[in-house]
């Protein structure tokens, strides 16, 4: 008889959160849900908390706590609200926390979860980009296992042999190329939000969909891999693979390439992390290997997608530049989604922030948060000024 795994899911109402909930409901005997959280989707949060039989539901927007309490009135589920509510809920000990909040908003709950969970299945890539060294250090000190959920990193995790790290020649992150894979810069300059959100292979949240269109998602993933696998930046490469079947690979010194393959369904990597070190049956799509006629791989075009080069440049500069890149991107993507700036302006905002902010040693969580906020201010002011301020 297997013991129940106690799970908390931060960002349960999002794309990753819902896929996690699907998996848990499909194998309910195996899990015991502790915390579920959302930002503002209060009705959906209550509904999911009830179906998952959670112990605690947290709504980050404190003004929605009365509504959450009302929705949960006849259920034995504790309602909590605000940032403090998120942090208090993250401090409840569990076997595994699924970190699926989007953006740097997930950083503080993630750090508290690391202290209180035996393992953290991390989808929330932005805190890894901006505070990767601190996150990994905290996890080592707390004895918390970090399990990558991002499909590429999950694939690498499955084929990465830490005992033979010195024989790893390169990590190859595969990229579908997104909806604009074959678009000219001219065409991208007038791309609409709807076009940017129409990913050919994956169904995801709004922010990561736009990141995939600009290939900033792959840039963030290069930095994510750098911290997760503690490997030199020049050993991390990107290859375009439009079919999204091989989710990434590792090349070893003897010439062997080990890849993980599967359908383009996040339920596979999430299931791997949820069940680790065991495996579980998934309710997701399965890859029909006999239906595959071809797998293509080709080099990315860094001229049309400058985000890729920026990843290596910021890693070379230091963690301050990674924070600046991520903060500027979050602000710019939000402005694009609100139709305040054009698609190619996202990169313009990032480059402006990278040129404007000062190189600085960042060695604490507080310093990361302050630097991130300063970069967001630069980005917001630049957008407000119609992208016209001078670099100064
Ligand atoms: P979604 O936008 O679909 O969901 C985000 C979740 O976070 C929602 O539950 C949302 O609540 C919550 N949230 C948003 N803002 C805040 C906040 N300020 N405080 C607390 N909670 C908040 O995102 P995805 O599921 O697509 O992505 C989640 C993370 O996983 C991202 O970092 C993304 O890069 C990464 N990822 C996603 C993949 C995917 O396939 N979707 C693949 C690989 C990585 P509410 O519903 O109330 O807004
Ligand atoms: Mg990915």
Coordinates of C-alpha atoms and ligand atoms in Angstrom, one line a residue:
X1 CA 0.0 0.0 0.0
X2 CA 1.5 3.3 -1.1
X3 CA 1.4 6.3 1.2
X4 CA -0.4 9.4 0.0
X5 CA 1.7 12.2 -1.4
X6 CA 0.8 15.6 0.1
X7 CA 0.8 18.2 -2.7
X8 CA 0.4 22.0 -2.8
X9 CA -0.3 23.8 -6.1
X10 CA 0.5 27.4 -6.4
X11 CA -1.1 28.9 -9.6
X12 CA -3.7 26.1 -9.8
X13 CA -6.1 28.1 -12.0
X14 CA -3.5 28.6 -14.8
X15 CA -2.5 26.3 -17.7
X16 CA 0.1 24.3 -15.7
X17 CA -2.1 24.3 -12.6
X18 CA -5.1 22.9 -14.4
X19 CA -3.0 20.2 -16.1
X20 CA -1.6 19.3 -12.6
X21 CA -5.2 19.1 -11.2
X22 CA -6.2 16.8 -14.2
X23 CA -3.4 14.4 -13.3
X24 CA -4.2 14.4 -9.6
X25 CA -7.9 13.8 -10.2
X26 CA -7.1 11.0 -12.6
X27 CA -5.1 9.2 -9.8
X28 CA -6.8 10.6 -6.7
X29 CA -5.9 7.7 -4.5
X30 CA -2.3 8.7 -4.7
X31 CA -2.4 12.3 -3.6
X32 CA -3.6 14.4 -0.8
X33 CA -4.0 18.1 -1.8
X34 CA -3.0 20.7 0.8
X35 CA -2.8 24.2 -0.8
X36 CA -4.3 25.6 -4.0
X37 CA -3.8 29.2 -5.0
X38 CA -4.7 31.8 -7.6
X39 CA -4.3 35.6 -8.2
X40 CA -7.9 36.7 -9.0
X41 CA -9.8 33.8 -10.5
X42 CA -11.8 33.3 -7.3
X43 CA -14.7 31.3 -8.6
X44 CA -12.4 28.9 -10.5
X45 CA -10.2 28.6 -7.4
X46 CA -13.1 27.7 -5.2
X47 CA -14.4 25.2 -7.7
X48 CA -10.9 23.5 -8.0
X49 CA -10.3 23.5 -4.2
X50 CA -13.6 21.7 -3.8
X51 CA -13.0 19.1 -6.5
X52 CA -9.4 18.5 -5.3
X53 CA -10.6 18.3 -1.7
X54 CA -7.9 20.8 -0.7
X55 CA -7.2 21.9 2.9
X56 CA -6.4 25.5 2.1
X57 CA -7.3 27.9 -0.8
X58 CA -5.5 31.2 -1.1
X59 CA -6.4 34.1 -3.3
X60 CA -3.5 36.5 -3.8
X61 CA -5.8 39.5 -4.3
X62 CA -6.8 40.1 -0.7
X63 CA -10.0 42.1 -1.7
X64 CA -11.4 38.8 -3.0
X65 CA -11.0 36.9 0.3
X66 CA -14.7 37.6 1.4
X67 CA -15.9 36.1 -1.9
X68 CA -13.7 33.0 -1.5
X69 CA -15.0 32.6 2.1
X70 CA -18.5 32.8 0.8
X71 CA -17.9 30.2 -1.9
X72 CA -16.3 27.8 0.6
X73 CA -18.8 28.3 3.4
X74 CA -20.1 24.8 3.4
X75 CA -16.8 23.1 2.8
X76 CA -14.0 22.1 5.2
X77 CA -11.5 24.3 3.3
X78 CA -9.6 27.2 4.9
X79 CA -9.7 30.4 2.9
X80 CA -6.7 32.7 3.0
X81 CA -5.8 35.9 1.1
X82 CA -3.1 38.3 0.1
X83 CA 0.7 37.9 -0.2
X84 CA 1.0 36.9 3.5
X85 CA -1.7 34.3 2.9
X86 CA 0.4 32.8 0.1
X87 CA 3.5 32.8 2.2
X88 CA 1.7 31.2 5.2
X89 CA 0.2 28.6 3.0
X90 CA 3.7 27.9 1.5
X91 CA 5.0 27.2 4.9
X92 CA 2.7 24.2 5.5
X93 CA 4.9 21.1 5.2
X94 CA 4.2 18.9 2.1
X95 CA 5.9 16.2 0.1
X96 CA 5.8 18.3 -3.1
X97 CA 4.9 21.8 -4.2
X98 CA 4.0 22.6 -7.8
X99 CA 5.3 26.1 -8.4
X100 CA 3.0 27.3 -11.3
X101 CA 2.5 31.0 -10.7
X102 CA 3.6 33.1 -13.7
X103 CA 6.4 35.7 -13.3
X104 CA 8.4 37.0 -10.5
X105 CA 5.3 37.1 -8.3
X106 CA 6.1 33.4 -7.7
X107 CA 9.6 34.1 -6.2
X108 CA 8.7 34.7 -2.5
X109 CA 6.2 31.7 -2.2
X110 CA 8.8 29.6 -4.0
X111 CA 11.5 30.4 -1.5
X112 CA 9.1 29.6 1.4
X113 CA 8.0 26.3 -0.3
X114 CA 11.7 25.3 -0.7
X115 CA 12.0 25.5 3.1
X116 CA 8.9 23.4 3.8
X117 CA 8.5 20.9 0.9
X118 CA 10.5 17.8 0.3
X119 CA 10.5 18.6 -3.4
X120 CA 9.4 21.5 -5.6
X121 CA 8.2 20.8 -9.1
X122 CA 9.0 24.1 -10.8
X123 CA 7.3 25.4 -13.9
X124 CA 7.6 29.1 -12.8
X125 CA 10.8 29.9 -14.8
X126 CA 11.1 33.6 -14.1
X127 CA 12.4 33.3 -10.5
X128 CA 15.0 30.8 -11.8
X129 CA 16.1 33.3 -14.4
X130 CA 16.4 36.2 -11.9
X131 CA 17.5 34.4 -8.8
X132 CA 18.6 30.9 -10.0
X133 CA 21.8 30.7 -7.9
X134 CA 19.9 31.7 -4.7
X135 CA 17.0 29.3 -5.4
X136 CA 19.3 26.4 -6.0
X137 CA 21.5 27.3 -3.0
X138 CA 18.4 27.5 -0.7
X139 CA 17.2 24.1 -2.1
X140 CA 20.5 22.4 -1.4
X141 CA 20.6 23.8 2.2
X142 CA 17.0 22.8 2.9
X143 CA 17.5 19.4 1.3
X144 CA 14.6 20.1 -1.1
X145 CA 14.7 18.3 -4.5
X146 CA 14.1 20.7 -7.4
X147 CA 12.2 18.9 -10.2
X148 CA 12.0 20.8 -13.5
X149 CA 8.6 20.9 -15.1
X150 CA 9.4 23.1 -18.1
X151 CA 9.3 20.4 -20.9
X152 CA 12.8 21.0 -22.1
X153 CA 14.4 20.9 -18.7
X154 CA 12.2 18.0 -17.6
X155 CA 13.5 16.2 -20.8
X156 CA 17.1 17.0 -19.9
X157 CA 16.5 16.0 -16.3
X158 CA 15.4 12.6 -17.5
X159 CA 18.5 11.9 -19.6
X160 CA 21.1 14.0 -17.6
X161 CA 23.7 11.7 -15.9
X162 CA 25.1 13.7 -13.0
X163 CA 27.7 11.0 -12.4
X164 CA 29.1 11.6 -15.9
X165 CA 28.7 15.4 -16.0
X166 CA 32.3 15.8 -17.2
X167 CA 31.4 13.8 -20.3
X168 CA 28.5 16.0 -21.2
X169 CA 29.4 17.8 -24.4
X170 CA 26.3 19.9 -24.7
X171 CA 22.7 20.3 -23.7
X172 CA 20.4 20.9 -26.8
X173 CA 17.2 22.8 -26.0
X174 CA 14.6 22.2 -28.7
X175 CA 12.3 25.0 -29.8
X176 CA 9.2 24.8 -32.0
X177 CA 10.0 28.3 -33.3
X178 CA 6.6 29.5 -32.2
X179 CA 3.9 31.0 -34.4
X180 CA 6.3 33.4 -36.1
X181 CA 8.9 30.8 -37.0
X182 CA 8.8 31.7 -40.7
X183 CA 7.8 35.3 -40.4
X184 CA 9.9 38.3 -41.6
X185 CA 10.8 41.1 -39.2
X186 CA 8.5 43.3 -41.3
X187 CA 5.6 41.0 -40.8
X188 CA 6.3 40.7 -37.1
X189 CA 6.3 44.5 -36.7
X190 CA 2.5 44.4 -37.2
X191 CA 1.8 41.2 -35.4
X192 CA -1.4 41.2 -33.3
X193 CA -1.8 39.8 -29.8
X194 CA -4.1 37.1 -31.3
X195 CA -1.4 36.0 -33.8
X196 CA 1.3 36.0 -31.1
X197 CA -0.9 33.8 -28.8
X198 CA -1.6 31.2 -31.5
X199 CA 1.1 28.7 -30.7
X200 CA 1.2 25.9 -33.3
X201 CA 1.9 23.0 -30.9
X202 CA 1.3 24.0 -27.2
X203 CA -1.7 25.5 -25.4
X204 CA -0.3 27.8 -22.6
X205 CA -0.9 30.9 -20.6
X206 CA -0.8 34.4 -22.2
X207 CA 2.6 35.5 -21.1
X208 CA 4.5 32.3 -22.1
X209 CA 2.7 32.3 -25.4
X210 CA 4.0 35.7 -26.3
X211 CA 7.4 34.7 -25.0
X212 CA 7.4 31.8 -27.4
X213 CA 6.5 34.0 -30.3
X214 CA 9.5 36.3 -29.6
X215 CA 11.7 33.3 -28.7
X216 CA 12.3 35.1 -25.3
X217 CA 10.9 31.9 -23.9
X218 CA 13.9 30.0 -25.2
X219 CA 16.2 32.7 -24.0
X220 CA 14.7 32.4 -20.5
X221 CA 15.1 28.6 -20.8
X222 CA 18.8 28.9 -21.7
X223 CA 19.3 30.8 -18.4
X224 CA 17.0 28.3 -16.6
X225 CA 19.2 25.4 -17.8
X226 CA 22.4 27.2 -16.8
X227 CA 21.2 27.4 -13.2
X228 CA 19.3 24.1 -13.0
X229 CA 22.1 21.9 -14.4
X230 CA 25.0 24.0 -13.3
X231 CA 26.6 23.9 -16.7
X232 CA 28.6 26.4 -18.7
X233 CA 26.6 28.7 -21.0
X234 CA 28.6 27.7 -24.1
X235 CA 27.5 24.1 -23.6
X236 CA 23.8 25.1 -23.9
X237 CA 22.5 25.3 -27.4
X238 CA 19.2 25.8 -29.1
X239 CA 17.8 23.9 -32.1
X240 CA 14.6 24.5 -34.0
X241 CA 12.4 21.4 -34.1
X242 CA 9.0 22.4 -35.4
X243 CA 7.3 19.1 -34.5
X244 CA 7.9 19.4 -30.7
X245 CA 8.4 15.7 -30.3
X246 CA 12.0 15.5 -28.9
X247 CA 11.6 17.8 -25.9
X248 CA 15.4 18.3 -25.6
X249 CA 18.6 16.3 -25.5
X250 CA 22.0 15.8 -24.0
X251 CA 25.1 15.0 -26.1
X252 CA 27.8 12.9 -24.4
X253 CA 31.5 12.8 -25.2
X254 CA 31.2 9.4 -27.0
X255 CA 28.8 10.9 -29.6
X256 CA 25.6 9.6 -28.0
X257 CA 22.6 11.9 -28.0
X258 CA 20.0 11.0 -25.4
X259 CA 16.6 12.7 -26.0
X260 CA 13.2 12.4 -24.3
X261 CA 10.2 12.3 -26.6
X262 CA 6.5 12.6 -26.1
X263 CA 3.4 14.4 -27.2
X264 CA 3.2 18.2 -26.8
X265 CA 1.2 17.9 -23.6
X266 CA 2.5 19.4 -20.4
X267 CA 0.8 16.6 -18.4
X268 CA 3.8 14.3 -19.3
X269 CA 6.5 16.4 -17.7
X270 CA 4.2 17.4 -14.8
X271 CA 3.4 13.7 -14.2
X272 CA 7.1 12.9 -14.2
X273 CA 7.7 15.5 -11.5
X274 CA 4.6 14.6 -9.5
X275 CA 5.5 10.9 -9.4
X276 CA 9.3 11.2 -9.1
X277 CA 11.2 9.0 -8.4
X278 CA 8.4 6.7 -9.5
X279 CA 6.3 7.0 -12.7
X280 CA 2.6 7.3 -13.1
X281 CA 0.0 6.7 -15.8
X282 CA -1.0 10.0 -17.4
X283 CA -4.4 11.1 -18.6
X284 CA -2.7 13.3 -21.3
X285 CA -2.2 12.9 -25.0
X286 CA 0.2 10.1 -26.1
X287 CA 2.7 10.2 -28.9
X288 CA 1.8 7.9 -31.7
X289 CA 5.3 7.0 -32.8
X290 CA 4.1 5.1 -35.9
X291 CA 2.4 8.3 -37.2
X292 CA 5.6 10.3 -37.2
X293 CA 6.8 10.8 -40.7
X294 CA 9.7 13.1 -40.1
X295 CA 11.5 15.0 -37.3
X296 CA 13.3 18.2 -38.5
X297 CA 16.1 20.0 -36.7
X298 CA 17.7 23.2 -37.9
X299 CA 19.7 26.1 -36.5
X300 CA 17.8 29.1 -35.1
X301 CA 17.9 32.5 -36.8
X302 CA 19.3 35.0 -34.2
X303 CA 18.8 37.9 -36.6
X304 CA 15.1 37.6 -36.7
X305 CA 15.0 36.4 -33.1
X306 CA 17.6 38.6 -31.2
X307 CA 16.2 37.3 -27.8
X308 CA 18.4 34.2 -28.2
X309 CA 21.7 36.2 -28.3
X310 CA 20.6 38.3 -25.4
X311 CA 20.4 35.2 -23.2
X312 CA 24.1 34.5 -23.6
X313 CA 25.0 38.2 -23.3
X314 CA 23.2 38.5 -20.0
X315 CA 24.7 35.3 -18.6
X316 CA 28.1 36.7 -19.5
X317 CA 27.4 40.0 -17.8
X318 CA 26.1 38.6 -14.5
X319 CA 22.9 38.0 -12.5
X320 CA 21.9 41.7 -12.5
X321 CA 21.6 41.5 -16.3
X322 CA 19.4 38.3 -16.1
X323 CA 17.1 40.2 -13.6
X324 CA 16.9 43.2 -16.0
X325 CA 16.1 41.0 -19.0
X326 CA 13.4 39.2 -17.2
X327 CA 11.9 42.3 -15.5
X328 CA 11.8 44.3 -18.7
X329 CA 10.3 41.4 -20.6
X330 CA 7.5 40.9 -18.0
X331 CA 6.6 44.6 -18.2
X332 CA 6.9 44.7 -22.0
X333 CA 4.8 41.6 -22.6
X334 CA 2.1 42.9 -20.3
X335 CA 2.1 46.2 -22.3
X336 CA 1.9 44.2 -25.6
X337 CA -1.0 42.2 -24.3
X338 CA -2.8 45.4 -23.4
X339 CA -2.0 46.7 -26.9
X340 CA 0.1 49.6 -25.6
X341 CA 3.2 48.6 -27.7
X342 CA 3.9 46.6 -30.8
X343 CA 5.4 43.1 -30.9
X344 CA 8.9 44.1 -31.8
X345 CA 8.8 46.9 -29.2
X346 CA 9.1 44.1 -26.5
X347 CA 12.8 43.7 -27.5
X348 CA 13.2 47.4 -27.7
X349 CA 12.1 47.8 -24.1
X350 CA 14.4 45.0 -23.0
X351 CA 17.4 46.5 -24.8
X352 CA 16.6 49.9 -23.3
X353 CA 16.5 48.5 -19.8
X354 CA 19.7 46.5 -20.3
X355 CA 21.5 49.7 -21.5
X356 CA 20.1 51.9 -18.8
X357 CA 20.5 49.8 -15.6
X358 CA 23.8 49.7 -13.7
X359 CA 26.0 46.6 -13.3
X360 CA 25.7 45.5 -9.7
X361 CA 26.7 42.6 -7.5
X362 CA 23.4 40.9 -6.5
X363 CA 23.9 38.4 -3.6
X364 CA 20.6 38.3 -1.7
X365 CA 16.9 37.8 -2.2
X366 CA 16.2 41.4 -1.1
X367 CA 18.8 42.7 -3.6
X368 CA 17.1 40.7 -6.4
X369 CA 13.7 42.1 -5.5
X370 CA 14.9 45.7 -5.3
X371 CA 16.8 45.4 -8.6
X372 CA 13.9 43.8 -10.3
X373 CA 11.6 46.7 -9.1
X374 CA 14.1 49.3 -10.4
X375 CA 14.2 47.6 -13.8
X376 CA 10.4 47.5 -14.0
X377 CA 10.3 51.2 -13.3
X378 CA 12.7 51.9 -16.1
X379 CA 10.7 49.8 -18.5
X380 CA 7.3 51.3 -17.5
X381 CA 8.6 54.8 -17.7
X382 CA 10.1 54.1 -21.2
X383 CA 6.8 52.7 -22.4
X384 CA 4.8 55.6 -20.9
X385 CA 7.1 58.0 -22.7
X386 CA 6.2 56.3 -26.0
X387 CA 9.6 54.5 -26.2
X388 CA 11.3 57.8 -26.8
X389 CA 13.5 58.4 -23.8
X390 CA 17.2 58.8 -24.3
X391 CA 19.6 56.3 -22.8
X392 CA 21.2 58.1 -19.9
Ligands
LIG1 P1 -1.1 31.1 -16.5 O1 -1.2 32.5 -16.9 O2 -2.0 30.2 -17.3 O3 -1.4 30.8 -15.0 C1 -0.7 31.6 -14.0 C2 -1.2 31.2 -12.6 O4 -0.6 32.1 -11.7 C3 -2.7 31.4 -12.4 O5 -3.2 30.5 -11.4 C4 -2.8 32.8 -11.9 O6 -4.0 33.1 -11.1 C5 -1.5 32.8 -11.0 N1 -1.0 34.2 -10.8 C6 -0.8 35.1 -11.7 N2 -0.3 36.2 -11.2 C7 -0.2 36.0 -9.8 C8 0.3 36.8 -8.7 N3 0.7 38.0 -8.9 N4 0.3 36.2 -7.5 C9 -0.1 34.9 -7.3 N5 -0.6 34.1 -8.3 C10 -0.6 34.7 -9.6 O7 0.4 30.6 -16.7 P2 1.0 29.2 -17.2 O8 0.4 28.1 -16.4 O9 1.0 29.2 -18.6 O10 2.5 29.4 -16.7 C11 2.9 29.3 -15.3 C12 4.4 29.3 -15.3 O11 4.9 28.1 -15.9 C13 5.1 30.4 -16.0 O12 6.2 30.8 -15.4 C14 5.5 29.8 -17.4 O13 6.6 30.3 -18.0 C15 5.8 28.3 -16.9 N6 5.6 27.3 -18.0 C16 4.3 27.2 -18.5 C17 4.1 26.2 -19.5 C18 2.8 26.0 -20.1 O14 2.6 25.1 -20.9 N7 1.8 26.8 -19.8 C19 5.3 25.4 -20.0 C20 6.5 25.6 -19.3 C21 6.6 26.5 -18.3 P3 -5.3 33.7 -11.9 O15 -5.9 32.6 -12.7 O16 -6.1 34.2 -10.8 O17 -4.8 34.8 -12.8
LIG2 MG1 9.6 25.1 -22.3

